[in-house]
Amino acid sequence: MHLALATLLGGGGAPVNDGPIAAGIKNFSNWLTEPTRYSVASILAVVGILYFRKFFSQVWVVTAFFALSTAYFVFAFQDPNFNAIITKPDNVPIVILFVTVIFFSWLSLRRAVINDERTKRGEPTLEGELAKQKVFTWPDLVYSELICLILFTAGMLVWSILITAPIEEPAATARTPNPSKAPWYFLGLQELLVYFDPWLAGVVLPSFIVVGLCAIPYLDLNPKGNGYYTFEERPFAIAFFWVGFLLFWVSFVILGTFLRGPNWSFFGPFEFWDLHKLEPMVNVDLSTYFWVELLDKPRPDNPFVREAPGIVALIGYFLVLPPLLGKTVMKKMVEEMGMVRFNVFMHLFLWFALIPVKMGLRWTVNLKYFIGMPEYFFNV
Amino acid sequence: MTKLFNYIRESQIWKSVFRHGYPDTPRNRTLAVLSNVFLHLHPVKVRRSGIRLSYTWCMGGLTFFLFLILTLTGLLLMFYYRPTADKAYEDIFALREHVPIGVMREMHRWGAHLMVISVWLHMYRVFLTGSYKPPREFNWNVGVILLVLTLLLSFTGYLLPWDQLAVWAITVGTNMARATPFLGHEGPGAALVSFGGIDFIHAGDDVRFGLLAGRFVGEGALLRFYVLHCVGFPLIAATLMAVHFWRVRKDGGISGPL
Ligand code: HEM
């Protein structure tokens, strides 16, 4: 109700008079941020940055990036649709998240590049050089802690005085707002709901994230890179964490906050959040592909027969693939890690990989479920 | 003036509190840390590399500091907040309407957002410097639990303003629990948990019901979240933080190249 009111007052996407360049930038932004392109572009960005890390870790690159982002931000701020979302007080932290994550990723990459070069020349790492010196906790550490705290508190106070914490209308269980979003730090999981059912996106996958994080120290047996930044001594570990944390967590939070509107439909940053925007649902189950399209038959009634192709596919994926890889390509890995570690690792990894696999299949062939058994609430 | 200072510092009261002179000699600097229970979380001497901002990003420290700010402001908010369905919203609203330049609610809310960010960045830093490798495996695990607790603290607090945003965000979040395998009434396998034709898992007794103390986000959920948010989770988190810091020391201080 109040959303509808806002629509009326806001004039339903007030007409914006843009010059051709401004309109071009806005249209391009809306086009690029569509979830498929957004995800592919961010994958390419991560791979590209890690590969060309020497270039990207230069100071002027990150300075130029932040300068351009600021310019873009100032430009976008004039747009009523962009403005409406970015100026919500609760979205300020997401902007902070964006800036800090990019800055610290750059910083770590820079130190990794420098350290890797030093190691190649046989010199100690940046950390190694300083580690030889020991200083007193009082005053060196206590003072820098104190200065941090004072500056930080001052910043918090200014922020708190400038921006009042919002409060919406009183709770009404009968009136569902649209969009209904989970707290922002869970929006990555809510984004997964597009591809998976709640039992996977909301229960199983988060549990595996926690279990997987706990397992990291026991699965990563590479003794190198302990206590200093490096890329070349542990390329797989770093790349994996970048993909997991930066792509599938942080960038999905940003996507969910700024680009998902009513009905969880996609909206470009300059698009009006129209309640009536409908995205056609044309997704098809694997069983339909198999029985109807491939064999040209109706789907069998027995759910287990009907879903046999998906069941076989997933058994192959989770149970046949690991031993197969362990016997062939990853033989060395099994020898180094041992059977137990290898299997735990493979299963966690395959669950993780299921996310991009399913996303890819959704984008390319509109796959809905590998196994779709609504009879038992069992949809994968 | 100097005389006055000296008099104070020679008095029995001063000496009973501080057991060493001004920390400007190695001996007194050591004593300053050793004789203070809070500073004692630190070792007496630290490796130069470990205290560089460009190494730790100060994110663990910031997370802890945010936890302290949140405890303080949260305590003050508790004086003005009643966790019942008809009072909660009113009380929060009153804080906003009747307190000029009130910052307690703001500090608490913005601080909570920041703590989630800083704990993520802390974990990111620990991973990138390989600091979870032996001997710090256990402390990484303590950290993972702290991460989950931080999110739970934030999640339970999200409901307390009892406005539309709060109630529906928690509804969306807890709806997931309905689909828990075997334990949620819309989860796979729930139908198997039945005996003699009686279903044991239904909307009135599944995990979601347990979380919310009801079939939807209502008064029961508000009280439950309030108690967990103000007492349960902070106590567990504080205890684990003590373990976490203790372990940082015992594992040889902030990690560095061997
Ligand atoms: C409430 C949350 C947390 C607080 C208050 C906290 C606090 C701290 C502090 C103050 C340090 C000292 C070094 C530094 O500042 O970087 C530290 C180190 C450490 N933390 Fe945390 N932490 C938290 C959560 C986590 C999480 C989520 C993880 C990992 C999953 C983690 C893993 C570690 C490890 C392994 C160290 C040792 C790092 C080293 O020696 O370089 N902590 N923590």
Short mmCIF file of N, CA, C and O in Angstrom, two decimals, chain A residues 90 93 104-105 108 111 127-128 130-131 133-135 137-139 141 145 149 153 156 160 163-173 175-177 181 183-185 193 199 202-203 213-214 217-218 220 222 224-227 229 234 237 241-242 249 376-377, chain B residues 23 29-30 39 42-49 51 54-55 57 59 65 89 92 96 103 105-107 109-111 113-114 117 120 124 127-130 132-134 137 140-141 154-155 158 162-165 167-169 172 176 179 185-186 188 256-257:
data_model
loop_
_atom_site.label_atom_id
_atom_site.label_comp_id
_atom_site.label_asym_id
_atom_site.label_seq_id
_atom_site.Cartn_x
_atom_site.Cartn_y
_atom_site.Cartn_z
N ASP A 90 20.28 2.71 5.10
CA ASP A 90 20.83 1.38 5.35
C ASP A 90 21.70 0.89 4.22
O ASP A 90 22.32 -0.17 4.33
N PRO A 93 26.27 1.38 4.32
CA PRO A 93 27.29 0.36 4.60
C PRO A 93 27.68 -0.46 3.37
O PRO A 93 28.83 -0.90 3.27
N PHE A 104 41.19 -3.23 -0.12
CA PHE A 104 42.03 -4.22 0.56
C PHE A 104 42.44 -5.35 -0.37
O PHE A 104 43.53 -5.90 -0.23
N SER A 105 41.60 -5.68 -1.33
CA SER A 105 42.01 -6.68 -2.30
C SER A 105 43.21 -6.17 -3.08
O SER A 105 44.18 -6.89 -3.32
N SER A 108 46.36 -6.18 -0.80
CA SER A 108 46.94 -7.52 -0.60
C SER A 108 47.63 -7.99 -1.87
O SER A 108 48.69 -8.60 -1.82
N ARG A 111 51.03 -6.22 -2.22
CA ARG A 111 52.06 -6.78 -1.36
C ARG A 111 52.46 -8.18 -1.83
O ARG A 111 53.63 -8.56 -1.73
N GLU A 127 57.32 -8.57 5.07
CA GLU A 127 57.07 -8.94 6.46
C GLU A 127 58.32 -9.52 7.10
O GLU A 127 58.63 -9.25 8.25
N GLY A 128 59.06 -10.32 6.29
CA GLY A 128 60.25 -10.96 6.82
C GLY A 128 61.26 -9.95 7.31
O GLY A 128 61.93 -10.15 8.32
N LEU A 130 60.72 -6.96 8.49
CA LEU A 130 60.32 -6.30 9.74
C LEU A 130 60.23 -7.27 10.90
O LEU A 130 60.33 -6.88 12.06
N ALA A 131 60.04 -8.56 10.57
CA ALA A 131 59.78 -9.52 11.65
C ALA A 131 60.99 -9.69 12.55
O ALA A 131 60.86 -10.11 13.69
N GLN A 133 62.75 -7.36 13.77
CA GLN A 133 62.76 -6.37 14.84
C GLN A 133 61.59 -6.63 15.77
O GLN A 133 60.49 -6.91 15.35
N LYS A 134 61.88 -6.47 17.07
CA LYS A 134 60.80 -6.55 18.04
C LYS A 134 60.68 -5.22 18.74
O LYS A 134 61.68 -4.57 19.03
N VAL A 135 59.45 -4.79 18.97
CA VAL A 135 59.27 -3.52 19.66
C VAL A 135 58.38 -3.75 20.88
O VAL A 135 57.67 -4.73 20.97
N THR A 137 55.28 -3.41 23.32
CA THR A 137 53.84 -3.19 23.17
C THR A 137 53.47 -1.79 23.63
O THR A 137 52.72 -1.09 22.98
N TRP A 138 54.01 -1.42 24.78
CA TRP A 138 53.86 -0.05 25.23
C TRP A 138 55.15 0.66 24.94
O TRP A 138 56.18 0.23 25.44
N PRO A 139 55.23 1.67 24.13
CA PRO A 139 54.12 2.44 23.58
C PRO A 139 53.72 2.07 22.14
O PRO A 139 52.64 2.45 21.73
N LEU A 141 52.54 -0.38 20.14
CA LEU A 141 51.26 -0.96 19.76
C LEU A 141 50.10 -0.23 20.42
O LEU A 141 49.12 0.13 19.76
N GLU A 145 47.00 1.66 18.51
CA GLU A 145 45.63 1.23 18.77
C GLU A 145 44.77 2.40 19.21
O GLU A 145 43.66 2.61 18.72
N LEU A 149 41.45 4.04 17.44
CA LEU A 149 40.16 4.09 18.12
C LEU A 149 39.58 5.49 18.13
O LEU A 149 38.39 5.67 17.89
N THR A 153 36.17 6.43 16.32
CA THR A 153 35.02 6.89 17.09
C THR A 153 34.52 8.22 16.55
O THR A 153 33.31 8.43 16.43
N MET A 156 32.52 7.58 13.47
CA MET A 156 31.22 7.00 13.80
C MET A 156 30.25 8.06 14.31
O MET A 156 29.07 8.06 13.98
N SER A 160 26.76 9.16 12.69
CA SER A 160 25.53 9.00 13.44
C SER A 160 24.75 10.29 13.56
O SER A 160 23.53 10.29 13.63
N ILE A 163 23.33 11.07 9.71
CA ILE A 163 22.28 10.20 9.16
C ILE A 163 21.51 9.54 10.28
O ILE A 163 22.05 8.77 11.07
N THR A 164 20.22 9.85 10.35
CA THR A 164 19.38 9.27 11.38
C THR A 164 19.00 7.85 10.98
O THR A 164 18.71 7.58 9.82
N ALA A 165 18.99 6.96 11.96
CA ALA A 165 18.60 5.58 11.68
C ALA A 165 17.13 5.56 11.27
O ALA A 165 16.30 6.20 11.91
N PRO A 166 16.82 4.84 10.20
CA PRO A 166 15.45 4.87 9.69
C PRO A 166 14.52 3.99 10.53
O PRO A 166 14.96 3.08 11.22
N ILE A 167 13.25 4.29 10.46
CA ILE A 167 12.26 3.34 10.96
C ILE A 167 11.06 3.41 10.03
O ILE A 167 10.64 4.49 9.62
N GLU A 168 10.56 2.25 9.64
CA GLU A 168 9.45 2.23 8.69
C GLU A 168 8.14 2.18 9.47
O GLU A 168 8.10 2.42 10.66
N GLU A 169 7.06 1.83 8.74
CA GLU A 169 5.78 1.74 9.42
C GLU A 169 5.78 0.57 10.39
O GLU A 169 6.57 -0.35 10.26
N PRO A 170 4.87 0.62 11.38
CA PRO A 170 4.83 -0.48 12.35
C PRO A 170 4.59 -1.82 11.65
O PRO A 170 4.00 -1.87 10.57
N ALA A 171 5.05 -2.87 12.31
CA ALA A 171 4.92 -4.21 11.74
C ALA A 171 3.46 -4.54 11.47
O ALA A 171 2.59 -4.26 12.29
N ALA A 172 3.20 -5.14 10.31
CA ALA A 172 1.85 -5.59 10.00
C ALA A 172 1.99 -6.90 9.26
O ALA A 172 2.44 -6.91 8.11
N THR A 173 1.66 -7.98 9.92
CA THR A 173 1.90 -9.30 9.31
C THR A 173 1.00 -9.54 8.12
O THR A 173 1.23 -10.46 7.36
N ARG A 175 0.44 -7.33 5.71
CA ARG A 175 0.84 -6.56 4.55
C ARG A 175 2.27 -6.88 4.16
O ARG A 175 3.21 -6.46 4.83
N THR A 176 2.46 -7.60 3.10
CA THR A 176 3.81 -7.97 2.68
C THR A 176 4.40 -6.87 1.82
O THR A 176 3.82 -6.54 0.79
N PRO A 177 5.51 -6.28 2.23
CA PRO A 177 6.14 -5.30 1.34
C PRO A 177 6.77 -5.99 0.14
O PRO A 177 7.10 -7.18 0.20
N LYS A 181 13.12 -8.25 1.53
CA LYS A 181 14.51 -8.71 1.47
C LYS A 181 14.98 -9.16 2.83
O LYS A 181 14.60 -8.58 3.85
N PRO A 183 18.05 -9.48 5.67
CA PRO A 183 19.10 -8.51 6.00
C PRO A 183 20.21 -8.56 4.95
O PRO A 183 20.47 -9.62 4.37
N TRP A 184 20.87 -7.43 4.72
CA TRP A 184 21.74 -7.32 3.54
C TRP A 184 22.82 -8.38 3.50
O TRP A 184 23.20 -8.83 2.42
N TYR A 185 23.36 -8.80 4.69
CA TYR A 185 24.48 -9.75 4.64
C TYR A 185 24.04 -11.14 4.21
O TYR A 185 24.85 -12.00 3.98
N LEU A 193 18.48 -18.21 -4.25
CA LEU A 193 17.12 -18.73 -4.36
C LEU A 193 16.60 -18.67 -5.78
O LEU A 193 15.65 -19.37 -6.14
N TRP A 199 15.66 -25.24 0.56
CA TRP A 199 16.41 -26.21 1.40
C TRP A 199 17.87 -26.24 1.03
O TRP A 199 18.73 -26.50 1.89
N GLY A 202 19.06 -22.00 1.46
CA GLY A 202 18.92 -21.42 2.78
C GLY A 202 19.42 -22.31 3.90
O GLY A 202 19.64 -21.83 5.02
N VAL A 203 19.59 -23.59 3.65
CA VAL A 203 19.98 -24.49 4.74
C VAL A 203 21.27 -25.24 4.41
O VAL A 203 22.27 -25.11 5.13
N LEU A 213 34.59 -23.49 5.73
CA LEU A 213 35.55 -22.55 6.33
C LEU A 213 36.33 -23.22 7.45
O LEU A 213 37.54 -23.09 7.55
N CYS A 214 35.60 -23.98 8.29
CA CYS A 214 36.28 -24.66 9.39
C CYS A 214 37.31 -25.65 8.87
O CYS A 214 38.35 -25.88 9.49
N PRO A 217 41.87 -25.04 7.27
CA PRO A 217 43.24 -25.29 7.76
C PRO A 217 43.65 -26.75 7.68
O PRO A 217 44.84 -27.06 7.64
N TYR A 218 42.66 -27.65 7.64
CA TYR A 218 43.00 -29.07 7.63
C TYR A 218 43.09 -29.63 6.21
O TYR A 218 43.53 -30.75 6.01
N ASP A 220 44.20 -27.47 3.50
CA ASP A 220 45.29 -26.79 2.80
C ASP A 220 46.61 -27.21 3.45
O ASP A 220 46.96 -26.73 4.52
N ASN A 222 49.61 -26.95 2.08
CA ASN A 222 50.74 -26.19 1.59
C ASN A 222 51.35 -25.38 2.73
O ASN A 222 50.70 -24.50 3.28
N LYS A 224 53.63 -23.22 2.68
CA LYS A 224 54.16 -21.90 2.30
C LYS A 224 53.11 -20.82 2.48
O LYS A 224 51.92 -21.08 2.57
N GLY A 225 53.57 -19.59 2.49
CA GLY A 225 52.66 -18.46 2.54
C GLY A 225 52.02 -18.28 3.90
O GLY A 225 50.90 -17.82 3.99
N ASN A 226 52.71 -18.67 4.96
CA ASN A 226 52.18 -18.49 6.31
C ASN A 226 52.79 -17.25 6.94
O ASN A 226 53.96 -17.25 7.31
N GLY A 227 51.99 -16.20 7.01
CA GLY A 227 52.48 -15.00 7.69
C GLY A 227 52.97 -13.91 6.76
O GLY A 227 53.62 -12.97 7.21
N TYR A 229 52.03 -11.94 2.63
CA TYR A 229 51.19 -11.95 1.43
C TYR A 229 51.96 -12.57 0.27
O TYR A 229 53.15 -12.30 0.08
N ARG A 234 50.88 -19.85 -3.43
CA ARG A 234 49.61 -20.54 -3.20
C ARG A 234 48.53 -20.01 -4.14
O ARG A 234 47.50 -19.49 -3.69
N ALA A 237 44.79 -21.49 -3.70
CA ALA A 237 44.08 -21.06 -2.50
C ALA A 237 43.59 -19.62 -2.65
O ALA A 237 42.43 -19.31 -2.37
N PHE A 241 39.65 -18.33 -2.93
CA PHE A 241 39.02 -17.44 -1.96
C PHE A 241 38.51 -16.17 -2.63
O PHE A 241 37.46 -15.65 -2.27
N TRP A 242 39.26 -15.68 -3.59
CA TRP A 242 38.77 -14.51 -4.33
C TRP A 242 37.43 -14.82 -4.99
O TRP A 242 36.49 -14.04 -4.90
N TRP A 249 30.04 -13.98 -2.73
CA TRP A 249 29.50 -13.41 -1.50
C TRP A 249 29.32 -11.90 -1.66
O TRP A 249 28.20 -11.41 -1.77
N TYR A 376 8.05 -34.71 -2.83
CA TYR A 376 8.81 -34.90 -1.59
C TYR A 376 9.58 -33.64 -1.22
O TYR A 376 10.54 -33.71 -0.46
N PHE A 377 9.21 -32.50 -1.75
CA PHE A 377 9.96 -31.26 -1.55
C PHE A 377 11.43 -31.46 -1.90
O PHE A 377 12.30 -30.89 -1.26
N PRO B 23 55.84 4.46 32.12
CA PRO B 23 56.44 3.46 31.22
C PRO B 23 57.38 4.06 30.18
O PRO B 23 57.05 4.14 29.01
N ARG B 29 58.04 -0.44 30.96
CA ARG B 29 57.18 -0.76 29.82
C ARG B 29 56.72 -2.21 29.90
O ARG B 29 55.58 -2.55 29.58
N THR B 30 57.63 -3.05 30.33
CA THR B 30 57.25 -4.45 30.50
C THR B 30 56.19 -4.57 31.58
O THR B 30 55.17 -5.23 31.40
N LEU B 39 45.75 -5.00 29.13
CA LEU B 39 46.91 -4.95 28.25
C LEU B 39 47.61 -6.30 28.18
O LEU B 39 48.32 -6.60 27.23
N HIS B 42 48.05 -8.52 25.29
CA HIS B 42 49.19 -8.39 24.38
C HIS B 42 50.42 -9.02 24.99
O HIS B 42 50.57 -9.04 26.21
N PRO B 43 51.33 -9.49 24.18
CA PRO B 43 52.64 -9.86 24.72
C PRO B 43 53.40 -8.58 25.05
O PRO B 43 52.99 -7.48 24.68
N VAL B 44 54.54 -8.73 25.74
CA VAL B 44 55.29 -7.54 26.12
C VAL B 44 55.95 -6.91 24.90
O VAL B 44 55.97 -5.71 24.72
N LYS B 45 56.47 -7.78 24.06
CA LYS B 45 57.10 -7.27 22.85
C LYS B 45 56.43 -7.91 21.65
O LYS B 45 55.99 -9.05 21.71
N VAL B 46 56.33 -7.15 20.57
CA VAL B 46 55.71 -7.71 19.37
C VAL B 46 56.64 -7.55 18.19
O VAL B 46 57.49 -6.65 18.16
N ARG B 47 56.44 -8.43 17.22
CA ARG B 47 57.23 -8.29 15.99
C ARG B 47 56.77 -7.05 15.24
O ARG B 47 55.58 -6.80 15.13
N ARG B 48 57.70 -6.33 14.72
CA ARG B 48 57.40 -5.10 14.01
C ARG B 48 56.40 -5.35 12.87
O ARG B 48 55.50 -4.56 12.62
N SER B 49 56.57 -6.49 12.20
CA SER B 49 55.72 -6.76 11.03
C SER B 49 54.26 -6.92 11.42
O SER B 49 53.37 -6.60 10.66
N ILE B 51 52.43 -5.44 13.64
CA ILE B 51 51.60 -4.31 14.03
C ILE B 51 51.44 -3.31 12.90
O ILE B 51 50.88 -2.25 13.06
N SER B 54 49.34 -2.09 7.25
CA SER B 54 49.25 -2.69 5.92
C SER B 54 49.28 -4.21 6.00
O SER B 54 48.99 -4.88 5.03
N TYR B 55 49.62 -4.75 7.17
CA TYR B 55 49.58 -6.21 7.31
C TYR B 55 48.25 -6.68 7.90
O TYR B 55 47.58 -7.53 7.31
N TRP B 57 45.56 -4.74 8.71
CA TRP B 57 44.44 -3.85 8.37
C TRP B 57 43.68 -3.44 9.63
O TRP B 57 42.61 -2.85 9.55
N MET B 59 41.75 -5.00 11.32
CA MET B 59 40.35 -5.37 11.25
C MET B 59 39.88 -6.19 12.45
O MET B 59 38.75 -6.05 12.89
N PHE B 65 36.61 -3.59 18.90
CA PHE B 65 36.21 -2.27 19.36
C PHE B 65 34.73 -2.02 19.05
O PHE B 65 34.00 -1.48 19.87
N TYR B 89 7.84 -0.90 18.97
CA TYR B 89 7.90 0.11 17.91
C TYR B 89 7.81 1.52 18.49
O TYR B 89 8.59 2.41 18.15
N ILE B 92 11.12 2.67 20.08
CA ILE B 92 12.14 3.05 19.11
C ILE B 92 11.76 4.37 18.45
O ILE B 92 12.59 5.26 18.26
N ARG B 96 13.64 8.33 18.44
CA ARG B 96 13.93 9.15 17.28
C ARG B 96 13.26 10.51 17.38
O ARG B 96 13.86 11.53 17.03
N VAL B 103 22.23 9.90 19.40
CA VAL B 103 23.11 9.10 18.55
C VAL B 103 23.19 7.64 19.00
O VAL B 103 23.81 6.84 18.33
N ARG B 105 20.99 5.13 19.07
CA ARG B 105 20.42 4.17 18.14
C ARG B 105 21.25 4.13 16.86
O ARG B 105 21.50 3.08 16.30
N GLU B 106 21.69 5.33 16.43
CA GLU B 106 22.49 5.40 15.21
C GLU B 106 23.81 4.66 15.40
O GLU B 106 24.19 3.83 14.58
N MET B 107 24.49 4.96 16.51
CA MET B 107 25.78 4.30 16.76
C MET B 107 25.58 2.79 16.76
O MET B 107 26.40 2.03 16.25
N ARG B 109 23.17 1.01 15.30
CA ARG B 109 22.81 0.44 14.01
C ARG B 109 23.97 0.49 13.03
O ARG B 109 24.31 -0.52 12.41
N TRP B 110 24.59 1.67 12.90
CA TRP B 110 25.71 1.75 11.94
C TRP B 110 26.87 0.89 12.41
O TRP B 110 27.57 0.26 11.61
N GLY B 111 27.08 0.87 13.72
CA GLY B 111 28.15 0.04 14.25
C GLY B 111 27.91 -1.43 13.95
O GLY B 111 28.85 -2.17 13.60
N HIS B 113 26.23 -2.71 11.40
CA HIS B 113 26.54 -2.93 9.98
C HIS B 113 28.05 -3.04 9.79
O HIS B 113 28.55 -3.95 9.13
N LEU B 114 28.78 -2.09 10.42
CA LEU B 114 30.23 -2.07 10.24
C LEU B 114 30.88 -3.32 10.80
O LEU B 114 31.86 -3.82 10.26
N ILE B 117 30.91 -6.02 8.35
CA ILE B 117 31.91 -5.78 7.31
C ILE B 117 33.31 -6.05 7.83
O ILE B 117 34.12 -6.72 7.20
N TRP B 120 34.20 -9.70 8.22
CA TRP B 120 34.48 -10.32 6.91
C TRP B 120 35.88 -9.97 6.44
O TRP B 120 36.64 -10.82 5.98
N TYR B 124 39.13 -12.27 5.68
CA TYR B 124 39.77 -12.16 4.37
C TYR B 124 41.28 -11.97 4.55
O TYR B 124 42.09 -12.65 3.93
N PHE B 127 42.94 -15.07 5.87
CA PHE B 127 43.11 -16.07 4.81
C PHE B 127 44.26 -15.69 3.89
O PHE B 127 45.12 -16.51 3.59
N LEU B 128 44.29 -14.42 3.46
CA LEU B 128 45.28 -14.02 2.46
C LEU B 128 46.71 -14.10 2.99
O LEU B 128 47.64 -14.31 2.23
N THR B 129 46.88 -13.93 4.31
CA THR B 129 48.23 -14.06 4.85
C THR B 129 48.51 -15.48 5.31
O THR B 129 49.52 -15.74 5.96
N GLY B 130 47.60 -16.40 4.99
CA GLY B 130 47.82 -17.80 5.37
C GLY B 130 47.93 -18.01 6.86
O GLY B 130 48.54 -18.97 7.32
N TYR B 132 45.92 -19.06 8.95
CA TYR B 132 45.19 -20.19 9.53
C TYR B 132 46.05 -21.45 9.55
O TYR B 132 45.65 -22.48 10.06
N LYS B 133 47.23 -21.36 8.95
CA LYS B 133 48.07 -22.56 8.87
C LYS B 133 48.67 -22.86 10.24
O LYS B 133 48.68 -22.01 11.11
N PRO B 134 49.18 -24.08 10.44
CA PRO B 134 49.69 -24.44 11.74
C PRO B 134 50.64 -23.36 12.25
O PRO B 134 51.42 -22.84 11.46
N GLU B 137 45.42 -23.32 13.40
CA GLU B 137 44.20 -23.93 12.87
C GLU B 137 43.03 -23.76 13.82
O GLU B 137 41.92 -23.42 13.41
N TRP B 140 41.55 -20.27 13.98
CA TRP B 140 40.72 -19.99 12.79
C TRP B 140 39.31 -20.52 13.03
O TRP B 140 38.33 -19.86 12.73
N ASN B 141 39.21 -21.69 13.63
CA ASN B 141 37.89 -22.27 13.89
C ASN B 141 37.12 -21.47 14.93
O ASN B 141 35.91 -21.27 14.79
N SER B 154 23.58 -9.81 14.69
CA SER B 154 23.00 -8.80 13.83
C SER B 154 21.59 -9.20 13.41
O SER B 154 20.69 -8.38 13.37
N PHE B 155 21.41 -10.47 13.13
CA PHE B 155 20.11 -10.96 12.65
C PHE B 155 19.05 -10.82 13.74
O PHE B 155 17.93 -10.36 13.49
N TYR B 158 18.04 -7.25 14.22
CA TYR B 158 17.29 -6.69 13.08
C TYR B 158 15.79 -6.66 13.35
O TYR B 158 15.07 -5.82 12.86
N TRP B 162 10.83 -3.67 15.26
CA TRP B 162 9.44 -4.10 15.07
C TRP B 162 8.70 -3.24 14.05
O TRP B 162 7.54 -2.89 14.23
N ASP B 163 9.42 -2.84 13.00
CA ASP B 163 8.74 -2.16 11.90
C ASP B 163 8.63 -3.12 10.73
O ASP B 163 9.02 -4.29 10.83
N GLN B 164 8.08 -2.62 9.62
CA GLN B 164 7.87 -3.50 8.47
C GLN B 164 9.18 -4.13 7.99
O GLN B 164 9.24 -5.32 7.71
N LEU B 165 10.23 -3.29 7.91
CA LEU B 165 11.52 -3.79 7.44
C LEU B 165 11.97 -4.96 8.30
O LEU B 165 12.37 -6.03 7.82
N VAL B 167 10.29 -6.97 10.54
CA VAL B 167 9.47 -8.18 10.59
C VAL B 167 9.58 -8.98 9.30
O VAL B 167 9.71 -10.20 9.31
N TRP B 168 9.63 -8.26 8.16
CA TRP B 168 9.64 -9.01 6.91
C TRP B 168 11.01 -9.56 6.57
O TRP B 168 11.12 -10.62 5.96
N ALA B 169 12.06 -8.85 6.99
CA ALA B 169 13.39 -9.40 6.77
C ALA B 169 13.56 -10.69 7.57
O ALA B 169 14.11 -11.69 7.07
N VAL B 172 11.50 -13.43 5.84
CA VAL B 172 12.21 -14.00 4.70
C VAL B 172 13.34 -14.91 5.17
O VAL B 172 13.52 -16.03 4.69
N MET B 176 13.41 -19.88 5.43
CA MET B 176 14.34 -20.91 4.98
C MET B 176 14.25 -22.16 5.87
O MET B 176 14.38 -23.28 5.40
N ALA B 179 12.34 -25.26 5.22
CA ALA B 179 12.79 -26.22 4.22
C ALA B 179 13.95 -27.06 4.70
O ALA B 179 14.57 -27.77 3.92
N HIS B 185 8.84 -28.42 7.94
CA HIS B 185 7.67 -29.12 7.40
C HIS B 185 7.59 -29.05 5.87
O HIS B 185 6.82 -29.78 5.28
N GLU B 186 8.40 -28.20 5.25
CA GLU B 186 8.46 -28.24 3.78
C GLU B 186 9.81 -28.72 3.30
O GLU B 186 10.21 -28.45 2.17
N PRO B 188 12.79 -31.61 2.38
CA PRO B 188 12.82 -32.97 1.88
C PRO B 188 12.99 -33.94 3.03
O PRO B 188 13.74 -33.68 3.96
N GLY B 256 53.73 -14.27 11.29
CA GLY B 256 54.76 -13.62 10.50
C GLY B 256 55.60 -14.70 9.88
O GLY B 256 55.47 -15.87 10.25
N PRO B 257 56.45 -14.36 8.92
CA PRO B 257 57.27 -15.39 8.30
C PRO B 257 58.20 -16.00 9.35
O PRO B 257 58.67 -15.30 10.24
#
